[in-house]
Tab-separated table of C-alpha atoms in Angstrom:
chain	number	residue	atom	x	y	z
A	19	MET	CA	165.565	173.070	23.239
A	20	SER	CA	163.219	174.213	25.948
A	21	GLU	CA	164.433	174.398	29.515
A	22	SER	CA	165.344	170.887	30.691
A	23	LEU	CA	163.155	169.762	33.556
A	24	ARG	CA	164.631	167.405	36.102
A	25	ASN	CA	161.959	165.439	37.922
A	26	GLN	CA	162.079	162.955	40.759
A	27	ASP	CA	161.596	160.125	38.263
A	28	ALA	CA	164.703	161.060	36.227
A	29	SER	CA	162.914	162.581	33.252
A	30	TYR	CA	163.475	165.620	31.066
A	31	ASP	CA	161.286	167.507	28.607
A	32	LEU	CA	162.933	168.178	25.239
A	33	ASP	CA	161.534	170.257	22.392
A	34	TRP	CA	162.437	168.446	19.193
A	35	GLY	CA	160.809	168.102	15.799
A	36	GLY	CA	157.909	170.400	16.602
A	37	THR	CA	156.754	168.586	19.726
A	38	THR	CA	157.763	168.058	23.351
A	39	TRP	CA	159.345	164.686	24.091
A	40	GLU	CA	159.981	163.044	27.437
A	41	LEU	CA	163.483	161.656	27.896
A	42	ARG	CA	162.769	158.952	30.468
A	43	LEU	CA	165.892	157.555	32.089
A	44	ASP	CA	163.894	155.414	34.532
A	45	ARG	CA	162.257	153.205	31.879
A	46	PRO	CA	163.341	149.620	31.122
A	47	VAL	CA	164.477	151.153	27.800
A	48	PRO	CA	165.780	154.661	28.628
A	49	GLY	CA	165.033	156.962	25.729
A	50	LEU	CA	162.666	159.489	24.145
A	51	TYR	CA	158.896	159.074	24.311
A	52	ASP	CA	156.137	161.200	22.739
A	53	PRO	CA	153.065	161.246	25.009
A	54	ALA	CA	150.922	162.817	22.253
A	55	THR	CA	151.318	160.006	19.700
A	56	GLY	CA	152.608	157.093	21.770
A	57	ILE	CA	155.799	156.902	19.700
A	58	GLY	CA	158.740	155.523	21.619
A	59	PRO	CA	161.238	154.686	22.600
A	60	VAL	CA	163.262	156.668	20.083
A	61	LEU	CA	167.037	156.390	20.448
A	62	GLY	CA	166.361	154.155	23.448
A	63	LEU	CA	169.009	152.026	25.169
A	64	GLU	CA	167.696	148.475	24.869
A	65	GLY	CA	170.347	146.804	26.985
A	66	LEU	CA	173.453	144.842	26.084
A	67	ARG	CA	174.330	141.766	24.046
A	68	ALA	CA	177.463	139.670	23.864
A	69	ALA	CA	178.468	136.159	22.880
A	70	GLY	CA	175.880	133.846	24.424
A	71	ARG	CA	174.195	136.658	26.350
A	72	SER	CA	171.251	139.004	25.868
A	73	ALA	CA	170.070	141.470	28.511
A	74	PRO	CA	167.386	143.817	27.063
A	75	THR	CA	166.898	145.627	30.388
A	76	ALA	CA	170.545	145.778	31.498
A	77	LEU	CA	170.428	149.587	31.349
A	78	GLU	CA	167.128	150.091	33.167
A	79	GLY	CA	166.723	152.248	36.268
A	80	ALA	CA	168.722	150.103	38.683
A	81	ALA	CA	171.816	150.502	36.504
A	82	LEU	CA	171.547	154.317	36.358
A	83	VAL	CA	174.284	155.824	38.527
A	84	SER	CA	174.217	159.499	37.476
A	85	TYR	CA	172.562	161.957	35.109
A	86	GLU	CA	172.648	165.686	34.434
A	87	ALA	CA	171.616	168.397	31.993
A	88	GLN	CA	174.189	170.721	30.437
A	89	GLY	CA	172.660	173.166	27.980
A	90	SER	CA	171.070	171.167	25.174
A	91	THR	CA	172.635	167.874	26.297
A	92	ILE	CA	171.318	165.279	28.748
A	93	SER	CA	173.989	162.868	29.955
A	94	ALA	CA	173.408	159.598	31.804
A	95	THR	CA	175.836	156.957	33.061
A	96	PHE	CA	174.915	153.315	33.626
A	97	ALA	CA	176.803	150.538	35.434
A	98	PRO	CA	174.930	147.260	34.799
A	99	LEU	CA	175.628	144.433	37.219
A	100	GLY	CA	177.196	141.235	35.929
A	101	TRP	CA	178.810	142.812	32.873
A	102	GLY	CA	182.469	142.936	33.807
A	103	ALA	CA	182.410	146.352	35.473
A	104	ILE	CA	181.319	147.940	32.195
A	105	TRP	CA	180.291	151.591	32.175
A	106	VAL	CA	177.964	153.044	29.550
A	107	ASN	CA	177.617	156.797	29.113
A	108	ALA	CA	174.881	158.148	26.846
A	109	ARG	CA	174.434	161.771	25.725
A	110	TRP	CA	171.273	162.948	23.984
A	111	THR	CA	171.877	166.358	22.384
A	112	VAL	CA	169.304	168.493	20.570
A	113	ARG	CA	171.275	169.935	17.665
A	114	ASN	CA	168.524	172.134	16.218
A	115	ASP	CA	164.751	172.171	15.803
A	116	ASP	CA	164.576	168.870	13.904
A	117	THR	CA	167.844	167.024	14.663
A	118	LEU	CA	169.029	165.126	17.736
A	119	ASP	CA	172.250	163.177	18.381
A	120	LEU	CA	172.926	160.204	20.637
A	121	LEU	CA	176.566	159.655	21.588
A	122	VAL	CA	177.358	156.404	23.413
A	123	GLU	CA	180.648	155.635	25.150
A	124	VAL	CA	181.597	152.325	26.785
A	125	GLN	CA	184.570	151.163	28.808
A	126	ALA	CA	185.290	148.195	31.061
A	127	ARG	CA	187.604	147.259	33.907
A	128	THR	CA	188.062	143.588	33.124
A	129	VAL	CA	190.326	141.563	30.835
A	130	ASN	CA	189.259	138.810	28.391
A	131	GLU	CA	185.672	138.738	29.643
A	132	LEU	CA	183.503	140.811	27.267
A	133	HIS	CA	183.432	139.487	23.692
A	134	GLY	CA	181.547	141.044	20.800
A	135	VAL	CA	179.736	143.491	23.068
A	136	GLU	CA	176.839	145.417	21.555
A	137	VAL	CA	174.866	148.317	23.025
A	138	MET	CA	171.403	148.044	21.489
A	139	VAL	CA	169.645	151.268	20.446
A	140	LEU	CA	165.930	150.830	19.752
A	141	SER	CA	163.675	153.238	17.852
A	142	LYS	CA	160.026	152.268	17.566
A	143	LEU	CA	157.873	154.383	15.253
A	144	GLY	CA	155.076	151.801	15.124
A	145	PRO	CA	153.967	148.575	16.828
A	146	MET	CA	156.453	145.797	17.502
A	147	THR	CA	155.946	142.540	15.660
A	148	THR	CA	154.686	139.473	17.473
A	149	PRO	CA	157.269	136.888	18.622
A	150	GLY	CA	158.604	135.087	15.587
A	151	GLY	CA	157.775	138.004	13.297
A	152	HIS	CA	160.068	138.867	10.411
A	153	ARG	CA	163.392	140.523	11.261
A	154	SER	CA	166.018	141.528	8.741
A	155	VAL	CA	169.663	141.811	9.857
A	156	GLU	CA	172.056	144.109	7.987
A	157	PRO	CA	175.604	143.252	9.161
A	158	ARG	CA	178.683	145.465	8.847
A	159	ASP	CA	180.999	142.611	7.839
A	160	ALA	CA	181.289	138.832	7.931
A	161	ARG	CA	182.261	138.783	11.608
A	162	SER	CA	179.270	140.940	12.512
A	163	ALA	CA	176.991	138.609	10.548
A	164	GLY	CA	178.221	135.745	12.715
A	165	LEU	CA	177.255	137.584	15.905
A	166	THR	CA	173.606	136.897	15.123
A	167	TYR	CA	174.218	133.172	15.593
A	168	ASP	CA	176.555	133.090	18.610
A	169	GLY	CA	173.758	132.774	21.160
A	170	ARG	CA	172.925	136.443	21.716
A	171	GLU	CA	169.670	136.339	19.719
A	172	LEU	CA	166.958	134.599	21.743
A	173	ASP	CA	164.573	134.113	18.817
A	174	LEU	CA	165.993	133.091	15.451
A	175	ALA	CA	162.597	132.344	13.911
A	176	ALA	CA	161.878	134.396	10.779
A	177	LEU	CA	165.241	136.152	11.139
A	178	VAL	CA	167.093	136.705	7.872
A	179	THR	CA	170.690	137.931	7.673
A	180	GLY	CA	171.613	139.801	4.525
A	181	PRO	CA	175.060	140.146	2.936
A	182	PRO	CA	177.697	142.257	4.730
A	183	ASP	CA	177.720	145.928	3.747
A	184	GLU	CA	180.205	148.334	5.293
A	185	HIS	CA	178.410	151.294	3.652
A	186	GLN	CA	175.190	151.241	5.599
A	187	GLY	CA	172.726	153.858	4.411
A	188	PRO	CA	170.139	155.835	6.379
A	189	TRP	CA	167.021	154.293	7.906
A	190	LEU	CA	164.033	156.252	6.607
A	191	VAL	CA	160.422	155.933	7.787
A	192	PRO	CA	158.481	157.876	5.130
A	193	LYS	CA	155.145	157.753	6.959
A	194	THR	CA	154.683	158.098	10.718
A	195	SER	CA	151.834	158.763	13.117
A	196	ARG	CA	153.021	162.393	13.148
A	197	GLU	CA	151.005	163.796	10.261
A	198	GLY	CA	153.147	165.278	7.499
A	199	TRP	CA	156.484	164.106	8.913
A	200	ALA	CA	159.012	161.446	7.946
A	201	TYR	CA	161.719	160.157	10.289
A	202	ALA	CA	165.330	159.198	9.571
A	203	GLU	CA	168.300	157.847	11.519
A	204	PHE	CA	171.918	158.044	10.442
A	205	SER	CA	174.957	156.116	11.652
A	206	HIS	CA	178.614	155.733	10.796
A	207	ALA	CA	179.214	152.269	9.348
A	208	ASN	CA	182.144	151.562	11.666
A	209	ASP	CA	179.988	152.313	14.721
A	210	VAL	CA	177.244	149.765	14.015
A	211	SER	CA	177.873	146.021	13.888
A	212	ARG	CA	174.305	145.135	12.857
A	213	ARG	CA	171.091	146.940	12.014
A	214	ILE	CA	167.990	144.875	12.669
A	215	LEU	CA	164.782	145.963	10.935
A	216	GLU	CA	161.519	144.515	12.193
A	217	GLY	CA	158.232	143.791	10.420
A	218	LYS	CA	157.445	144.547	6.787
A	219	LEU	CA	158.113	147.511	4.508
A	220	PRO	CA	158.085	150.278	5.481
A	221	PHE	CA	160.023	149.132	8.548
A	222	LEU	CA	158.753	150.988	11.622
A	223	VAL	CA	161.080	149.399	14.196
A	224	ALA	CA	164.870	149.394	14.019
A	225	ARG	CA	167.668	148.350	16.323
A	226	HIS	CA	171.197	149.602	15.842
A	227	ALA	CA	173.701	147.292	17.542
A	228	LEU	CA	176.635	149.542	18.394
A	229	PHE	CA	180.251	148.349	18.462
A	230	GLY	CA	180.269	144.515	18.317
A	231	HIS	CA	183.879	144.482	19.575
A	232	ASP	CA	185.714	142.818	22.443
A	233	ILE	CA	186.166	145.302	25.283
A	234	GLU	CA	189.221	145.182	27.519
A	235	LYS	CA	190.395	147.306	30.424
A	236	GLY	CA	191.719	150.629	29.200
A	237	ILE	CA	189.788	150.601	25.903
A	238	VAL	CA	187.163	153.294	25.291
A	239	LEU	CA	184.654	152.886	22.439
A	240	ARG	CA	182.426	155.678	21.099
A	241	ALA	CA	179.591	155.698	18.588
A	242	ARG	CA	177.085	158.278	17.387
A	243	LEU	CA	173.597	158.089	15.921
A	244	GLN	CA	171.614	161.019	14.572
A	245	ALA	CA	167.832	161.257	14.294
A	246	THR	CA	165.954	163.870	12.297
A	247	TRP	CA	162.375	164.751	11.356
A	248	LEU	CA	161.875	165.701	7.711
A	249	PRO	CA	158.822	167.135	5.940
A	250	LYS	CA	157.199	164.139	4.277
A	251	ALA	CA	156.867	165.925	0.922
A	252	THR	CA	160.643	166.411	0.551
A	253	ALA	CA	162.038	163.571	2.685
A	254	ILE	CA	163.199	161.324	-0.154
A	255	ASN	CA	165.315	164.087	-1.684
A	256	GLU	CA	166.465	165.606	1.610
A	257	VAL	CA	167.562	162.444	3.436
A	258	GLU	CA	170.657	161.800	1.306
A	259	ARG	CA	171.853	165.389	1.693
A	260	ARG	CA	171.447	165.183	5.472
A	261	PHE	CA	173.163	161.790	5.578
A	262	ASP	CA	176.133	163.057	3.588
A	263	ALA	CA	176.530	166.032	5.942
A	264	PHE	CA	176.357	163.714	8.958
A	265	ARG	CA	179.095	161.425	7.628
A	266	LYS	CA	181.425	164.388	7.119
A	267	GLU	CA	181.136	165.579	10.717
A	268	PRO	CA	183.979	164.512	13.065
A	269	LEU	CA	183.056	162.346	16.043
A	270	PRO	CA	183.530	164.156	19.385
A	271	LEU	CA	186.763	163.025	21.010
A	272	SER	CA	185.421	162.798	24.551
A	273	THR	CA	182.309	163.016	26.656
């Protein structure tokens, strides 16, 4: 990673995947943006969802309470109002030239208030669909499938929920606006309640809904996503090897 640059608008420059990205913590969706191609956000925090509630900008600038750079890691902490004194800490870490991790930790200070809480992580490699466009939901289990219909989704038109699958595979975008490169994201099945793919094949927009659990005072939840750029010519063969290596890595015990 190149030297992290802290600016007045809470942004950092990160060298990743052969280009320089802007990690913008002041955006409505804090995350990585590529000024050269317009890709973004990648591994962006698209707010919170819970039973009967959806707040896509809950983690925007006003909720940001602290941020810092430590070596190859940028850490930011958010305290969104009206969410039961919940705290969300996010750490973006450049692992090597082509791989980047996002570790998310949540905890609350309330009891029996936050049910089925999800932290939404948005990666947009192409244009978003128009309202009512096709969305495909891949749930972790039967309970997670039910979350889609408990009032947290504002638009159920053209939304299709598939069968539960606790062995969620990688999300691969074989063709991107970055010439010669494919993009992939990996997750641990237990960390993601639902993956929502948007549009038509190949899906260029994905949301990973982290956790999907009730959060009580004293409980700390952690989840990790990994994003990697792969040479397009070898991506199909390489993605499974990378995914297998990711699943075998232990989750960090603390932030």
